XYZ file of C-alpha atoms in Angstrom:
37
model
C -155.071 -31.927 11.550
C -155.621 -30.685 15.110
C -151.874 -30.742 15.818
C -151.207 -28.745 12.646
C -153.732 -26.065 13.678
C -152.195 -25.834 17.152
C -148.740 -25.475 15.609
C -149.910 -22.661 13.327
C -151.489 -20.828 16.262
C -148.342 -21.152 18.378
C -146.235 -19.843 15.469
C -148.513 -16.804 15.128
C -148.192 -16.131 18.857
C -144.381 -16.302 18.791
C -142.800 -14.193 16.018
C -139.396 -15.019 17.534
C -139.826 -18.613 16.315
C -140.602 -17.376 12.796
C -137.543 -15.099 12.860
C -135.352 -17.988 14.023
C -136.750 -20.227 11.277
C -136.060 -17.622 8.589
C -132.553 -17.095 9.965
C -131.843 -20.842 9.849
C -133.176 -21.150 6.292
C -131.104 -18.141 5.186
C -127.952 -19.565 6.797
C -128.467 -23.012 5.263
C -129.179 -21.609 1.801
C -126.095 -19.383 2.016
C -123.946 -22.344 3.083
C -125.228 -24.417 0.145
C -124.451 -21.585 -2.286
C -120.903 -21.322 -0.907
C -120.376 -25.077 -1.175
C -121.594 -25.280 -4.791
C -119.891 -22.079 -5.946
């Protein structure tokens, strides 16, 4: 539980990490849509 709280705090302090995560998720989802289309 402590590690999870520390991770959440670090994510809040670094919006760049959140942006990178969203970008990765968007890219992966787009790739999956292209593969299945």
